[in-house]
One Martini backbone bead per residue (centre of mass of N, CA, C, O) as a GRO file, in nm:
protein
  185
    1MET     BB    1  -0.245  -2.048   3.035
    2HIS     BB    2  -0.337  -2.089   3.342
    3LYS     BB    3  -0.223  -2.006   3.655
    4ARG     BB    4  -0.418  -2.296   3.773
    5ASP     BB    5  -0.214  -2.504   3.566
    6ARG     BB    6   0.049  -2.403   3.743
    7PHE     BB    7   0.250  -2.548   3.940
    8PHE     BB    8   0.493  -2.325   3.904
    9TYR     BB    9   0.571  -1.977   4.004
   10PHE     BB   10   0.677  -1.661   4.005
   11ASN     BB   11   0.733  -1.391   4.231
   12MET     BB   12   0.759  -1.076   4.062
   13GLY     BB   13   0.894  -0.826   4.203
   14PRO     BB   14   0.907  -0.478   4.211
   15GLY     BB   15   1.232  -0.469   4.006
   16GLY     BB   16   1.247  -0.765   4.056
   17PRO     BB   17   1.321  -1.122   4.101
   18PRO     BB   18   1.284  -1.364   4.171
   19GLY     BB   19   1.066  -1.426   4.498
   20PRO     BB   20   0.969  -1.453   4.749
   21PRO     BB   21   0.696  -1.577   4.691
   22PHE     BB   22   0.616  -1.938   4.613
   23THR     BB   23   0.406  -2.065   4.380
   24ILE     BB   24   0.133  -2.335   4.410
   25GLY     BB   25  -0.102  -2.402   4.153
   26LEU     BB   26  -0.359  -2.628   4.204
   27HIS     BB   27  -0.646  -2.708   4.160
   28ASP     BB   28  -0.805  -2.612   4.471
   29SER     BB   29  -0.558  -2.672   4.673
   30GLY     BB   30  -0.628  -3.012   4.713
   31PHE     BB   31  -0.528  -3.249   4.523
   32GLY     BB   32  -0.833  -3.386   4.440
   33PRO     BB   33  -0.901  -3.695   4.380
   34GLY     BB   34  -0.748  -3.624   4.104
   35PHE     BB   35  -0.495  -3.591   3.933
   36GLY     BB   36  -0.563  -3.240   3.823
   37HIS     BB   37  -0.862  -3.294   3.922
   38ARG     BB   38  -1.203  -3.245   4.006
   39ARG     BB   39  -1.438  -3.301   4.150
   40ARG     BB   40  -1.730  -3.467   4.157
   41ARG     BB   41  -1.990  -3.430   4.011
   42MET     BB   42  -2.342  -3.349   4.099
   43ARG     BB   43  -2.619  -3.451   4.079
   44ARG     BB   44  -2.885  -3.251   4.201
   45GLY     BB   45  -3.044  -3.530   4.323
   46ASP     BB   46  -2.804  -3.584   4.506
   47VAL     BB   47  -2.814  -3.344   4.697
   48ARG     BB   48  -3.109  -3.400   4.795
   49ALA     BB   49  -3.119  -3.704   4.890
   50ALA     BB   50  -2.905  -3.644   5.079
   51ILE     BB   51  -3.046  -3.452   5.267
   52LEU     BB   52  -3.280  -3.625   5.364
   53LEU     BB   53  -3.087  -3.839   5.475
   54LEU     BB   54  -2.923  -3.655   5.674
   55LEU     BB   55  -3.193  -3.551   5.813
   56GLU     BB   56  -3.309  -3.853   5.914
   57GLU     BB   57  -3.140  -3.869   6.109
   58GLU     BB   58  -3.107  -3.520   6.200
   59PRO     BB   59  -3.046  -3.267   6.220
   60ARG     BB   60  -2.903  -3.010   6.022
   61ASN     BB   61  -2.686  -2.782   5.905
   62GLY     BB   62  -2.520  -2.694   5.611
   63TYR     BB   63  -2.260  -2.751   5.698
   64GLN     BB   64  -2.301  -3.007   5.784
   65VAL     BB   65  -2.371  -3.186   5.563
   66MET     BB   66  -2.128  -3.133   5.420
   67GLN     BB   67  -1.918  -3.241   5.587
   68GLU     BB   68  -2.084  -3.546   5.592
   69LEU     BB   69  -2.021  -3.577   5.290
   70GLU     BB   70  -1.696  -3.566   5.289
   71GLN     BB   71  -1.681  -3.778   5.440
   72ARG     BB   72  -1.869  -4.033   5.345
   73SER     BB   73  -1.642  -3.967   5.077
   74GLU     BB   74  -1.390  -3.937   5.137
   75GLY     BB   75  -1.350  -3.656   4.972
   76ALA     BB   76  -1.506  -3.694   4.641
   77TRP     BB   77  -1.762  -3.506   4.774
   78ARG     BB   78  -1.752  -3.162   4.817
   79PRO     BB   79  -2.009  -2.951   4.870
   80SER     BB   80  -2.130  -2.667   4.818
   81PRO     BB   81  -2.339  -2.413   4.862
   82GLY     BB   82  -2.437  -2.354   4.566
   83SER     BB   83  -2.591  -2.678   4.628
   84VAL     BB   84  -2.728  -2.671   4.937
   85TYR     BB   85  -2.887  -2.417   4.989
   86PRO     BB   86  -3.093  -2.449   4.740
   87ALA     BB   87  -3.177  -2.722   4.806
   88LEU     BB   88  -3.311  -2.644   5.107
   89GLN     BB   89  -3.471  -2.423   5.021
   90LEU     BB   90  -3.641  -2.628   4.773
   91LEU     BB   91  -3.758  -2.824   5.035
   92ALA     BB   92  -3.870  -2.650   5.222
   93ASP     BB   93  -4.102  -2.537   4.953
   94GLU     BB   94  -4.207  -2.823   4.943
   95GLY     BB   95  -4.218  -2.956   5.232
   96LEU     BB   96  -3.999  -3.140   5.377
   97ILE     BB   97  -3.876  -2.944   5.525
   98ARG     BB   98  -3.770  -2.742   5.824
   99GLY     BB   99  -3.664  -2.437   5.920
  100ALA     BB  100  -3.475  -2.335   6.295
  101PRO     BB  101  -3.346  -2.108   6.423
  102ARG     BB  102  -2.971  -2.134   6.610
  103GLU     BB  103  -2.745  -2.039   6.697
  104GLY     BB  104  -2.665  -1.849   6.380
  105GLY     BB  105  -2.891  -2.070   6.244
  106THR     BB  106  -2.973  -2.311   6.056
  107VAL     BB  107  -3.205  -2.583   6.116
  108TYR     BB  108  -3.275  -2.904   5.954
  109GLU     BB  109  -3.577  -3.060   5.912
  110LEU     BB  110  -3.811  -3.346   5.881
  111THR     BB  111  -4.086  -3.383   5.755
  112ASP     BB  112  -4.364  -3.582   5.689
  113ALA     BB  113  -4.342  -3.551   5.399
  114GLY     BB  114  -4.001  -3.645   5.408
  115ARG     BB  115  -4.064  -3.900   5.485
  116ALA     BB  116  -4.236  -4.023   5.238
  117HIS     BB  117  -4.043  -3.954   5.032
  118LEU     BB  118  -3.809  -4.157   5.118
  119ASP     BB  119  -3.966  -4.412   5.110
  120GLU     BB  120  -4.078  -4.384   4.803
  121HIS     BB  121  -3.729  -4.324   4.737
  122ARG     BB  122  -3.501  -4.487   4.824
  123GLU     BB  123  -3.400  -4.694   4.653
  124ARG     BB  124  -3.364  -4.431   4.401
  125PHE     BB  125  -3.106  -4.317   4.612
  126GLY     BB  126  -2.954  -4.458   4.808
  127THR     BB  127  -2.606  -4.381   4.820
  128PRO     BB  128  -2.446  -4.059   4.749
  129TRP     BB  129  -2.151  -4.109   4.860
  130GLN     BB  130  -2.104  -4.375   4.712
  131GLN     BB  131  -2.093  -4.245   4.398
  132ALA     BB  132  -1.805  -4.106   4.471
  133GLU     BB  133  -1.573  -4.220   4.400
  134VAL     BB  134  -1.284  -4.384   4.373
  135PRO     BB  135  -0.988  -4.524   4.206
  136GLU     BB  136  -0.784  -4.710   4.266
  137GLY     BB  137  -0.489  -4.528   4.363
  138VAL     BB  138  -0.555  -4.200   4.335
  139ARG     BB  139  -0.568  -4.114   4.654
  140ASP     BB  140  -0.295  -4.169   4.697
  141LEU     BB  141  -0.180  -3.988   4.511
  142GLY     BB  142  -0.286  -3.715   4.589
  143ARG     BB  143  -0.121  -3.725   4.863
  144LEU     BB  144   0.145  -3.711   4.757
  145LEU     BB  145   0.134  -3.466   4.597
  146GLY     BB  146   0.086  -3.320   4.880
  147GLU     BB  147   0.391  -3.365   5.029
  148VAL     BB  148   0.505  -3.244   4.769
  149ALA     BB  149   0.417  -3.001   4.794
  150MET     BB  150   0.504  -2.909   5.059
  151ALA     BB  151   0.812  -2.979   5.058
  152ALA     BB  152   0.825  -2.730   4.824
  153ARG     BB  153   0.725  -2.509   5.052
  154GLN     BB  154   0.991  -2.551   5.214
  155VAL     BB  155   1.203  -2.442   5.022
  156MET     BB  156   1.073  -2.205   4.965
  157HIS     BB  157   1.066  -2.093   5.259
  158THR     BB  158   1.372  -2.223   5.377
  159GLY     BB  159   1.560  -2.182   5.156
  160ASN     BB  160   1.710  -2.114   4.880
  161VAL     BB  161   1.748  -2.089   4.525
  162ALA     BB  162   1.907  -2.370   4.489
  163HIS     BB  163   1.694  -2.557   4.605
  164ALA     BB  164   1.518  -2.429   4.383
  165LYS     BB  165   1.674  -2.504   4.124
  166ALA     BB  166   1.600  -2.828   4.202
  167ALA     BB  167   1.374  -2.866   4.243
  168ALA     BB  168   1.241  -2.771   4.006
  169GLU     BB  169   1.393  -3.028   3.842
  170VAL     BB  170   1.253  -3.258   3.964
  171LEU     BB  171   0.963  -3.161   3.890
  172ALA     BB  172   1.013  -3.142   3.563
  173GLU     BB  173   1.126  -3.461   3.560
  174THR     BB  174   0.874  -3.553   3.640
  175ARG     BB  175   0.649  -3.459   3.477
  176ARG     BB  176   0.806  -3.593   3.204
  177LYS     BB  177   0.725  -3.878   3.346
  178LEU     BB  178   0.400  -3.859   3.381
  179TYR     BB  179   0.376  -3.817   3.072
  180GLY     BB  180   0.503  -4.119   2.975
  181ILE     BB  181   0.308  -4.287   3.092
  182LEU     BB  182   0.043  -4.179   2.920
  183ALA     BB  183   0.202  -4.235   2.648
  184GLY     BB  184   0.336  -4.533   2.740
  185ASP     BB  185   0.668  -4.567   2.776
   0.00000   0.00000   0.00000
């Protein structure tokens, strides 16, 4: 099992017993939106279409593009810099957008060719951030998982060894019950 797949592991101090800080290690520390799953990976074309659609509204830098996509998808799609910035560069190389240095960054806007391309393909592009839908109930489960993780962290940081042991037992029982749900028990 990889260390990131462990829910609880104790940080062994040099030459001593387990002690604080205890560490929680769930995928991506974002806890969702799919319990134990990473966020949905979007296709390259979706990123390009989303960038063009957002730049049609107003000029933006790469960070603003990432923030807006995450907000519009309600957190279901959080594009990485490794997908947004290369897409911005390719769109600029194709003449669909242009970048202008402003306040320590580059702000991108649509060119006339970009507007024409967007108008031509608008129906096919749709709204990419809505394609990152999360099934009903999964978002609530992710939120609840985050709350449980926060409570566990509070126990780890402010509780004593007995508190940590009791919390670990509760979490182990919860894990067993969750797998029981999946198994149909």
